[in-house]
Short mmCIF file of C-alpha atoms in Angstrom, two decimals:
data_model
loop_
_atom_site.label_atom_id
_atom_site.label_comp_id
_atom_site.label_asym_id
_atom_site.label_seq_id
_atom_site.Cartn_x
_atom_site.Cartn_y
_atom_site.Cartn_z
CA MET A 1485 -6.15 -2.26 8.23
CA GLU A 1486 -8.22 -2.81 5.09
CA ILE A 1487 -5.28 -4.19 3.08
CA MET A 1488 -3.89 -6.40 5.87
CA LEU A 1489 -7.39 -7.72 6.57
CA ILE A 1490 -7.22 -10.15 3.63
CA ALA A 1491 -4.11 -11.90 5.01
CA VAL A 1492 -5.79 -12.72 8.36
CA VAL A 1493 -9.23 -13.57 6.96
CA SER A 1494 -8.00 -15.86 4.13
CA PRO A 1495 -7.65 -19.05 6.25
CA VAL A 1496 -11.16 -18.58 7.68
CA ILE A 1497 -12.99 -18.08 4.38
CA ARG A 1498 -10.97 -20.97 2.90
CA CYS A 1499 -12.51 -23.23 5.54
CA GLU A 1500 -16.01 -21.71 5.56
CA TRP A 1501 -16.53 -21.82 1.81
CA GLN A 1502 -14.20 -24.77 1.04
CA LEU A 1503 -12.02 -22.74 -1.31
CA GLU A 1504 -9.17 -23.86 -3.55
CA ASN A 1505 -5.79 -22.04 -3.50
CA TRP A 1506 -6.59 -20.04 -6.64
CA GLN A 1507 -9.92 -18.89 -5.18
CA VAL A 1508 -8.21 -17.53 -2.06
CA ALA A 1509 -5.62 -15.78 -4.24
CA LEU A 1510 -8.38 -14.32 -6.44
CA VAL A 1511 -9.80 -12.34 -3.48
CA THR A 1512 -6.58 -10.33 -3.11
CA THR A 1513 -6.17 -10.01 -6.86
CA MET A 1514 -9.65 -8.53 -7.30
CA VAL A 1515 -9.11 -6.05 -4.43
CA PHE A 1516 -6.07 -4.74 -6.28
CA PHE A 1517 -7.86 -4.83 -9.63
CA GLY A 1518 -10.39 -2.36 -8.19
CA TYR A 1519 -7.51 -0.32 -6.79
CA MET A 1520 -5.73 -0.31 -10.17
CA VAL A 1521 -8.74 0.92 -12.16
CA PHE A 1522 -9.81 3.66 -9.75
CA SER A 1523 -6.29 4.84 -8.89
CA ILE A 1524 -5.92 6.46 -12.32
CA LEU A 1525 -9.49 7.83 -12.26
CA PHE A 1526 -9.06 9.40 -8.81
CA GLY A 1527 -5.66 10.80 -9.88
CA VAL A 1528 -7.16 12.59 -12.89
CA LEU A 1529 -10.09 13.92 -10.84
CA ALA A 1530 -7.83 15.07 -7.97
CA ASP A 1531 -5.66 17.15 -10.35
CA ARG A 1532 -8.78 18.73 -11.86
CA TYR A 1533 -11.19 19.13 -8.94
CA GLY A 1534 -9.07 18.97 -5.81
CA ARG A 1535 -7.31 16.49 -3.52
CA TRP A 1536 -9.66 16.98 -0.53
CA LYS A 1537 -12.87 16.08 -2.39
CA ILE A 1538 -11.40 12.88 -3.83
CA LEU A 1539 -9.95 11.90 -0.44
CA LEU A 1540 -13.37 12.31 1.20
CA ILE A 1541 -15.16 10.37 -1.55
CA SER A 1542 -12.64 7.53 -1.33
CA PHE A 1543 -13.09 7.20 2.44
CA LEU A 1544 -16.89 7.25 2.20
CA TRP A 1545 -16.76 4.62 -0.56
CA GLY A 1546 -14.23 2.40 1.26
CA ALA A 1547 -16.01 2.49 4.63
CA TYR A 1548 -19.44 1.76 3.07
CA PHE A 1549 -18.35 -1.28 1.06
CA SER A 1550 -16.11 -2.58 3.84
CA LEU A 1551 -19.10 -2.65 6.17
CA LEU A 1552 -21.20 -4.40 3.50
CA THR A 1553 -18.51 -7.10 3.13
CA SER A 1554 -19.29 -8.37 6.62
CA PHE A 1555 -22.76 -9.38 5.39
CA SER A 1556 -21.49 -11.35 2.35
CA PRO A 1557 -23.78 -14.38 1.88
CA SER A 1558 -21.34 -16.18 -0.44
CA TYR A 1559 -17.80 -16.24 -1.82
CA ILE A 1560 -18.85 -14.37 -5.01
CA TRP A 1561 -20.39 -11.54 -3.00
CA PHE A 1562 -17.29 -11.38 -0.79
CA VAL A 1563 -15.00 -11.01 -3.83
CA PHE A 1564 -17.24 -8.33 -5.40
CA LEU A 1565 -17.54 -6.24 -2.22
CA ARG A 1566 -13.81 -6.43 -1.44
CA THR A 1567 -13.17 -5.29 -5.02
CA MET A 1568 -15.32 -2.24 -4.28
CA VAL A 1569 -13.28 -1.62 -1.11
CA GLY A 1570 -10.14 -1.70 -3.28
CA CYS A 1571 -11.68 0.97 -5.52
CA GLY A 1572 -12.20 3.23 -2.50
CA VAL A 1573 -8.82 2.65 -0.88
CA SER A 1574 -7.11 3.75 -4.12
CA GLY A 1575 -8.02 7.39 -3.39
CA HIS A 1576 -6.31 7.44 0.01
CA ALA A 1577 -2.98 8.40 -1.62
CA GLN A 1578 -4.37 11.93 -2.01
CA GLY A 1579 -3.75 12.36 1.72
CA LEU A 1580 -0.02 11.93 1.13
CA ILE A 1581 -0.15 14.43 -1.73
CA ILE A 1582 -1.88 17.04 0.45
CA LYS A 1583 0.80 16.54 3.09
CA THR A 1584 3.62 16.69 0.52
CA GLU A 1585 2.29 19.96 -0.91
CA PHE A 1586 2.25 21.63 2.50
CA LEU A 1587 5.68 20.49 3.73
CA PRO A 1588 8.79 22.66 3.21
CA THR A 1589 11.55 21.02 1.13
CA LYS A 1590 13.96 20.47 4.03
CA TYR A 1591 11.38 18.56 6.13
CA ARG A 1592 9.85 16.29 3.47
CA GLY A 1593 12.52 13.60 3.77
CA TYR A 1594 11.96 13.38 7.54
CA ILE A 1595 8.20 13.79 7.94
CA LEU A 1596 6.86 11.72 5.03
CA PRO A 1597 8.58 8.45 6.09
CA LEU A 1598 6.90 8.77 9.50
CA SER A 1599 3.61 7.95 7.75
CA GLN A 1600 4.90 4.37 7.90
CA VAL A 1601 4.28 4.41 11.67
CA PHE A 1602 0.53 4.72 11.05
CA TRP A 1603 0.52 2.01 8.36
CA LEU A 1604 2.30 -0.19 10.90
CA ALA A 1605 -0.22 0.69 13.63
CA GLY A 1606 -3.10 -0.32 11.34
CA SER A 1607 -1.41 -3.62 10.43
CA LEU A 1608 -0.69 -4.48 14.07
CA LEU A 1609 -4.20 -3.51 15.14
CA ILE A 1610 -5.87 -5.78 12.58
CA ILE A 1611 -3.63 -8.75 13.47
CA GLY A 1612 -4.23 -8.19 17.20
CA LEU A 1613 -7.99 -7.86 16.67
CA ALA A 1614 -8.02 -10.97 14.47
CA SER A 1615 -6.35 -13.07 17.16
CA VAL A 1616 -9.15 -12.14 19.60
CA VAL A 1617 -12.21 -11.60 17.39
CA ILE A 1618 -12.00 -14.47 14.84
CA PRO A 1619 -11.88 -17.33 17.41
CA THR A 1620 -14.67 -15.79 19.50
CA ILE A 1621 -17.28 -13.91 17.41
CA GLY A 1622 -16.00 -14.59 13.88
CA TRP A 1623 -14.49 -12.87 10.84
CA ARG A 1624 -17.63 -10.89 9.99
CA TRP A 1625 -17.37 -8.94 13.25
CA LEU A 1626 -13.66 -8.39 12.59
CA ILE A 1627 -14.54 -6.60 9.33
CA ARG A 1628 -17.22 -4.51 11.08
CA ILE A 1629 -14.79 -3.45 13.81
CA ALA A 1630 -12.06 -2.74 11.22
CA SER A 1631 -14.35 -0.27 9.41
CA ILE A 1632 -14.79 1.91 12.54
CA PRO A 1633 -11.52 3.96 12.15
CA GLY A 1634 -12.50 4.89 8.57
CA ILE A 1635 -15.93 6.07 9.72
CA ILE A 1636 -14.38 8.13 12.55
CA LEU A 1637 -11.92 9.71 10.12
CA ILE A 1638 -14.75 10.82 7.83
CA MET A 1639 -16.13 12.87 10.72
CA ALA A 1640 -12.70 14.51 11.16
CA PHE A 1641 -12.50 15.71 7.54
CA LYS A 1642 -13.45 19.28 8.40
CA PHE A 1643 -10.01 19.60 10.03
CA ILE A 1644 -8.20 18.56 6.82
CA PRO A 1645 -7.55 21.53 4.47
CA GLU A 1646 -7.45 21.47 0.69
CA SER A 1647 -3.94 21.83 -0.71
CA ALA A 1648 -3.02 25.52 -0.96
CA ARG A 1649 -0.76 24.68 -3.92
CA PHE A 1650 -3.71 23.15 -5.76
CA ASN A 1651 -5.92 26.17 -5.05
CA VAL A 1652 -3.23 28.54 -6.34
CA SER A 1653 -2.76 26.46 -9.52
CA THR A 1654 -6.50 26.77 -10.26
CA GLY A 1655 -6.55 30.52 -9.63
CA ASN A 1656 -8.43 30.21 -6.34
CA THR A 1657 -5.97 32.37 -4.40
CA GLN A 1658 -8.61 33.44 -1.86
CA ALA A 1659 -9.09 29.85 -0.68
CA ALA A 1660 -5.31 29.34 -0.59
CA LEU A 1661 -4.85 32.51 1.48
CA ALA A 1662 -7.62 31.50 3.89
CA THR A 1663 -5.88 28.14 4.47
CA LEU A 1664 -2.47 29.75 4.98
CA GLU A 1665 -3.92 32.37 7.36
CA ARG A 1666 -5.55 29.58 9.37
CA ILE A 1667 -2.19 27.80 9.59
CA ALA A 1668 -0.43 31.03 10.61
CA LYS A 1669 -3.01 31.62 13.34
CA MET A 1670 -2.70 28.03 14.58
CA ASN A 1671 1.10 28.41 14.81
CA ARG A 1672 0.85 31.89 16.40
CA SER A 1673 2.74 33.28 13.42
CA VAL A 1674 2.10 35.99 10.84
CA MET A 1675 1.71 35.78 7.07
CA PRO A 1676 4.68 37.02 4.99
CA GLU A 1677 4.17 40.39 3.31
CA GLY A 1678 3.09 40.53 -0.33
CA ARG A 1679 0.52 38.54 -2.29
CA LEU A 1680 0.30 35.14 -3.92
CA VAL A 1681 1.22 35.33 -7.58
CA GLU A 1682 1.07 32.18 -9.68
CA PRO A 1683 -0.04 31.58 -13.26
CA ILE A 1684 -3.43 29.90 -13.60
CA LEU A 1685 -2.88 26.47 -15.11
CA GLU A 1686 -5.76 25.34 -17.30
CA LYS A 1687 -4.15 22.10 -18.47
CA ARG A 1688 -4.07 19.85 -15.45
CA GLY A 1689 -4.23 16.08 -14.97
CA ARG A 1690 -3.37 15.18 -18.58
CA PHE A 1691 -2.02 11.69 -19.17
CA ALA A 1692 0.04 12.94 -22.15
CA ASP A 1693 2.10 15.15 -19.80
CA LEU A 1694 3.43 12.08 -17.98
CA LEU A 1695 4.85 10.80 -21.28
CA ASP A 1696 6.22 14.18 -22.35
CA ALA A 1697 9.91 14.10 -23.38
CA LYS A 1698 10.95 15.74 -20.08
CA TYR A 1699 9.34 13.06 -17.90
CA LEU A 1700 9.07 10.01 -20.20
CA ARG A 1701 12.09 8.08 -18.91
CA THR A 1702 11.35 9.01 -15.31
CA THR A 1703 7.72 7.89 -15.65
CA LEU A 1704 8.56 4.54 -17.25
CA GLN A 1705 11.22 3.72 -14.65
CA ILE A 1706 8.95 4.80 -11.79
CA TRP A 1707 6.23 2.47 -13.12
CA VAL A 1708 8.66 -0.47 -13.22
CA ILE A 1709 9.79 0.27 -9.65
CA TRP A 1710 6.24 0.66 -8.30
CA LEU A 1711 5.15 -2.59 -9.93
CA GLY A 1712 8.17 -4.47 -8.54
CA ILE A 1713 7.97 -3.00 -5.03
CA SER A 1714 4.28 -3.85 -4.74
CA PHE A 1715 4.92 -7.37 -6.07
CA ALA A 1716 7.59 -7.86 -3.40
CA TYR A 1717 5.66 -6.14 -0.58
CA TYR A 1718 2.42 -8.07 -0.92
CA GLY A 1719 4.41 -11.18 -1.79
CA VAL A 1720 6.09 -10.98 1.62
CA ILE A 1721 2.81 -10.35 3.47
CA LEU A 1722 0.95 -13.19 1.76
CA ALA A 1723 3.97 -15.54 1.86
CA SER A 1724 4.24 -14.93 5.61
CA ALA A 1725 0.62 -15.97 6.07
CA GLU A 1726 1.08 -18.91 3.70
CA LEU A 1727 4.24 -20.15 5.41
CA LEU A 1728 2.38 -20.12 8.72
CA GLU A 1729 -0.91 -21.53 7.44
CA ARG A 1730 0.86 -24.38 5.65
CA ASP A 1731 3.64 -24.60 8.25
CA LEU A 1732 6.35 -24.65 5.61
CA VAL A 1733 9.20 -24.18 8.11
CA CYS A 1734 11.92 -26.63 7.13
CA GLY A 1735 11.36 -30.08 8.64
CA SER A 1736 8.52 -29.00 10.90
CA ARG A 1737 5.78 -30.89 9.08
CA SER A 1738 7.41 -34.22 8.33
CA GLU A 1739 5.12 -36.15 10.66
CA SER A 1740 1.91 -34.39 9.65
CA GLU A 1741 2.79 -34.71 5.98
CA ALA A 1742 3.06 -38.45 6.47
CA VAL A 1743 -0.45 -38.43 7.94
CA GLU A 1744 -1.67 -36.38 4.96
CA THR A 1745 -0.07 -38.78 2.50
CA ALA A 1746 -1.78 -41.70 4.24
CA GLY A 1747 -5.09 -39.90 4.01
CA VAL A 1748 -5.02 -38.99 0.32
CA SER A 1749 -8.17 -40.99 -0.26
CA GLU A 1750 -10.03 -38.61 2.07
CA GLU A 1751 -9.21 -35.63 -0.16
CA SER A 1752 -12.17 -36.36 -2.39
CA GLN A 1753 -14.42 -35.54 0.56
CA SER A 1754 -12.41 -32.49 1.67
CA PRO A 1755 -10.35 -31.21 -1.26
CA CYS A 1756 -9.45 -27.93 0.42
CA ARG A 1757 -6.80 -27.68 3.08
CA CYS A 1758 -8.21 -26.18 6.29
CA HIS A 1759 -5.63 -24.88 8.75
CA MET A 1760 -6.60 -22.02 11.07
CA PHE A 1761 -4.05 -19.67 12.60
CA ALA A 1762 -2.87 -20.62 16.08
CA PRO A 1763 -1.99 -17.95 18.69
CA SER A 1764 1.72 -18.50 17.90
CA ASP A 1765 1.03 -17.72 14.23
CA TYR A 1766 -0.51 -14.37 15.14
CA ARG A 1767 2.54 -13.61 17.33
CA THR A 1768 4.84 -14.41 14.40
CA MET A 1769 2.82 -12.10 12.13
CA ILE A 1770 3.01 -9.31 14.72
CA ILE A 1771 6.79 -9.69 15.08
CA SER A 1772 7.37 -9.70 11.32
CA THR A 1773 5.01 -6.72 10.89
CA ILE A 1774 6.91 -4.72 13.53
CA GLY A 1775 9.85 -5.19 11.16
CA GLU A 1776 8.22 -2.58 8.91
CA ILE A 1777 9.35 0.15 11.29
CA ALA A 1778 12.74 -1.39 12.18
CA LEU A 1779 14.66 0.29 9.35
CA ASN A 1780 12.66 3.54 9.44
CA PRO A 1781 15.41 5.59 11.17
CA LEU A 1782 18.04 4.24 8.76
CA ASN A 1783 15.68 4.80 5.84
CA ILE A 1784 15.18 8.44 6.87
CA LEU A 1785 18.95 8.93 7.13
CA GLY A 1786 19.52 7.26 3.76
CA ILE A 1787 16.84 9.33 2.01
CA ASN A 1788 18.26 12.59 3.37
CA PHE A 1789 21.99 11.93 3.09
CA LEU A 1790 22.42 9.41 0.24
CA GLY A 1791 19.47 10.71 -1.77
CA ARG A 1792 16.27 9.00 -2.88
CA ARG A 1793 17.77 7.05 -5.81
CA LEU A 1794 20.79 5.47 -4.10
CA SER A 1795 18.84 4.73 -0.91
CA LEU A 1796 16.14 2.90 -2.90
CA SER A 1797 18.61 0.90 -5.00
CA ILE A 1798 20.40 -0.32 -1.84
CA THR A 1799 17.20 -1.43 -0.05
CA MET A 1800 15.89 -3.13 -3.21
CA GLY A 1801 19.16 -5.05 -3.59
CA CYS A 1802 18.99 -6.21 0.03
CA THR A 1803 15.35 -7.27 -0.48
CA ALA A 1804 16.43 -9.51 -3.37
CA LEU A 1805 19.07 -11.14 -1.11
CA PHE A 1806 16.69 -11.82 1.79
CA PHE A 1807 14.11 -13.42 -0.49
CA LEU A 1808 16.74 -16.01 -1.43
CA LEU A 1809 17.71 -16.50 2.23
CA LEU A 1810 14.15 -17.73 2.94
CA ASN A 1811 15.16 -20.95 1.18
CA ILE A 1812 17.73 -21.76 3.86
CA CYS A 1813 16.66 -24.68 6.06
CA THR A 1814 16.07 -23.00 9.39
CA SER A 1815 14.01 -23.05 12.59
CA SER A 1816 10.85 -21.05 13.31
CA ALA A 1817 13.02 -18.39 14.96
CA GLY A 1818 15.19 -18.17 11.84
CA LEU A 1819 12.13 -17.83 9.63
CA ILE A 1820 10.77 -15.06 11.84
CA GLY A 1821 14.14 -13.27 11.60
CA PHE A 1822 14.18 -13.43 7.80
CA LEU A 1823 10.54 -12.30 7.55
CA PHE A 1824 11.28 -9.47 10.00
CA MET A 1825 14.11 -8.15 7.80
CA LEU A 1826 12.10 -8.61 4.61
CA ARG A 1827 9.18 -6.62 6.02
CA ALA A 1828 11.61 -3.90 7.10
CA LEU A 1829 13.17 -3.71 3.64
CA VAL A 1830 9.95 -3.77 1.59
CA ALA A 1831 8.48 -1.06 3.84
CA ALA A 1832 11.61 1.08 3.31
CA ASN A 1833 11.23 0.59 -0.46
CA PHE A 1834 7.62 1.81 -0.37
CA ASN A 1835 8.56 4.76 1.82
CA THR A 1836 11.19 5.96 -0.61
CA ILE A 1837 9.24 5.53 -3.85
CA TYR A 1838 6.17 7.27 -2.36
CA ILE A 1839 8.30 10.29 -1.48
CA TYR A 1840 10.15 10.31 -4.79
CA THR A 1841 6.95 10.10 -6.89
CA ALA A 1842 5.23 12.89 -4.93
CA GLU A 1843 8.32 15.11 -5.31
CA VAL A 1844 9.35 14.52 -8.92
CA TYR A 1845 6.12 15.63 -10.67
CA PRO A 1846 4.80 19.23 -10.80
CA THR A 1847 1.52 20.25 -9.13
CA THR A 1848 -0.41 20.09 -12.44
CA MET A 1849 0.09 16.32 -12.68
CA ARG A 1850 1.27 15.20 -9.23
CA ALA A 1851 -1.97 13.39 -8.33
CA LEU A 1852 -2.12 11.76 -11.77
CA GLY A 1853 1.54 10.70 -11.47
CA MET A 1854 0.80 9.14 -8.10
CA GLY A 1855 -2.45 7.63 -9.41
CA THR A 1856 -0.92 5.95 -12.46
CA SER A 1857 2.01 4.71 -10.37
CA GLY A 1858 -0.41 3.32 -7.81
CA SER A 1859 -2.35 1.67 -10.61
CA LEU A 1860 0.73 -0.03 -12.08
CA CYS A 1861 1.71 -0.95 -8.56
CA ARG A 1862 -1.49 -2.97 -8.19
CA ILE A 1863 -0.58 -5.14 -11.17
CA GLY A 1864 2.31 -6.37 -9.04
CA ALA A 1865 -0.07 -6.80 -6.11
CA MET A 1866 -2.53 -8.74 -8.31
CA VAL A 1867 0.16 -11.18 -9.45
CA ALA A 1868 1.70 -11.63 -5.97
CA PRO A 1869 -1.10 -13.84 -4.53
CA PHE A 1870 -0.69 -16.39 -7.31
CA ILE A 1871 3.05 -16.58 -6.64
CA SER A 1872 2.75 -16.61 -2.82
CA GLN A 1873 -0.35 -18.79 -2.54
CA VAL A 1874 -0.17 -21.00 -5.65
CA LEU A 1875 3.34 -21.22 -7.18
CA MET A 1876 4.97 -21.36 -3.73
CA SER A 1877 3.08 -24.61 -3.06
CA ALA A 1878 4.43 -26.15 -6.28
CA SER A 1879 7.98 -24.72 -6.28
CA PHE A 1880 9.14 -22.86 -3.19
CA LEU A 1881 12.58 -21.97 -4.63
CA GLY A 1882 11.06 -20.98 -7.99
CA ALA A 1883 8.75 -18.47 -6.28
CA LEU A 1884 11.62 -17.00 -4.23
CA CYS A 1885 13.86 -16.66 -7.32
CA LEU A 1886 11.08 -14.83 -9.15
CA PHE A 1887 10.60 -12.35 -6.28
CA SER A 1888 14.37 -11.84 -6.03
CA SER A 1889 14.83 -11.26 -9.77
CA VAL A 1890 12.12 -8.59 -9.85
CA CYS A 1891 13.82 -6.79 -6.93
CA VAL A 1892 17.16 -6.76 -8.80
CA VAL A 1893 15.49 -5.15 -11.85
CA CYS A 1894 13.95 -2.50 -9.55
CA ALA A 1895 17.31 -1.80 -7.89
CA ILE A 1896 18.88 -1.10 -11.30
CA SER A 1897 15.93 1.09 -12.34
CA ALA A 1898 16.17 3.10 -9.10
CA PHE A 1899 19.91 3.66 -9.48
CA THR A 1900 19.51 4.97 -13.05
CA LEU A 1901 16.56 7.35 -12.43
CA PRO A 1902 17.34 10.62 -14.28
CA ILE A 1903 16.15 13.07 -11.58
CA GLU A 1904 17.25 13.23 -7.92
CA THR A 1905 14.65 15.03 -5.78
CA LYS A 1906 16.71 15.40 -2.59
CA GLY A 1907 16.72 19.13 -1.73
CA ARG A 1908 14.68 19.96 -4.86
CA ALA A 1909 11.73 22.36 -4.46
CA LEU A 1910 8.31 21.10 -5.59
CA GLN A 1911 7.63 22.16 -9.18
CA GLN A 1912 4.37 24.00 -9.91
CA ILE A 1913 4.45 23.65 -13.71
CA LYS A 1914 6.10 21.33 -16.24
#
């Protein structure tokens, strides 16, 4: 909800504060700048002090600054406060790590992709709320309402356990046993006989370990893939909003463009384009967003039967193709179809790389591996607004070719990853 919020609020703040294209793009870029910086910090802290603590801190931080955003008196304050929200949201990945460290090997490829359902639910909820709230009581109330789920979740944190794997790696076997006994009781099962025996690992969360000879190639290729996937994912989201806001469907604006050309002299009085979303635009966004779950069953099958690497290279290749297809002169229905497939493919890409990254690194540096990947990922997200919201206005085909080329590079990187994690047990140590 917090990430998708920018896409639906952008047209409103553009009008309210008379913003240029680059100023609208800067909002998204700064959100991801905050995410990039704190993603590494939270990753290091999570490997040293625990996943649960960092997850709680990140939710408290995100909810607090999100609520403050709704009181922004100016554009500068809005950018600053959304940047703070980005800092908080960066720690949410620790939730996926906790889940990964509890799941048995044979279920990871099935259960982890289902997280996408909840990402989808949040996206749909914010679009649906925006269509009702923005025209009636305004964007500030939309942000206040959107912060409610985060606040509710904070109150539910006592039901979320710390990772037993993390506790064992720090020598806190009593806490790990207490968590496992609680799970056994909940499932009306009994603990296996014996005792937990694992070496205590003092060296945890070290950046140098990611670039160790054993993981160097894997790390570098993962970073390239994360950067490219994020660039494509947020490019699609923002391009969808931009295509609708500017009504760039082929041939649909010929008459209005003629009016705009005739009124060039008026631009000095109103230099910023002001086009609010219509109800049909929200419907189009909902349909294309539902696309994120469309390939989920196929993605799950691909991950489990073809493996993580091959599955990711195929979906990245298809993403590159569909970016180019957006250039075909088509109707609104055709555009919706292409956006639907693109959203499905970019979501499948994210699903697979999240799982692969969480599986490939050992417990001593799993959170840091995810944190640095998430940080590099935000570089792609920071660049995407300037391609979707600025370059696309100047050269539509040029922007699409750039997105497509990046996806091809990612497909090759995925195919040549040195480690396949399908059926591989989580590693505790390097």
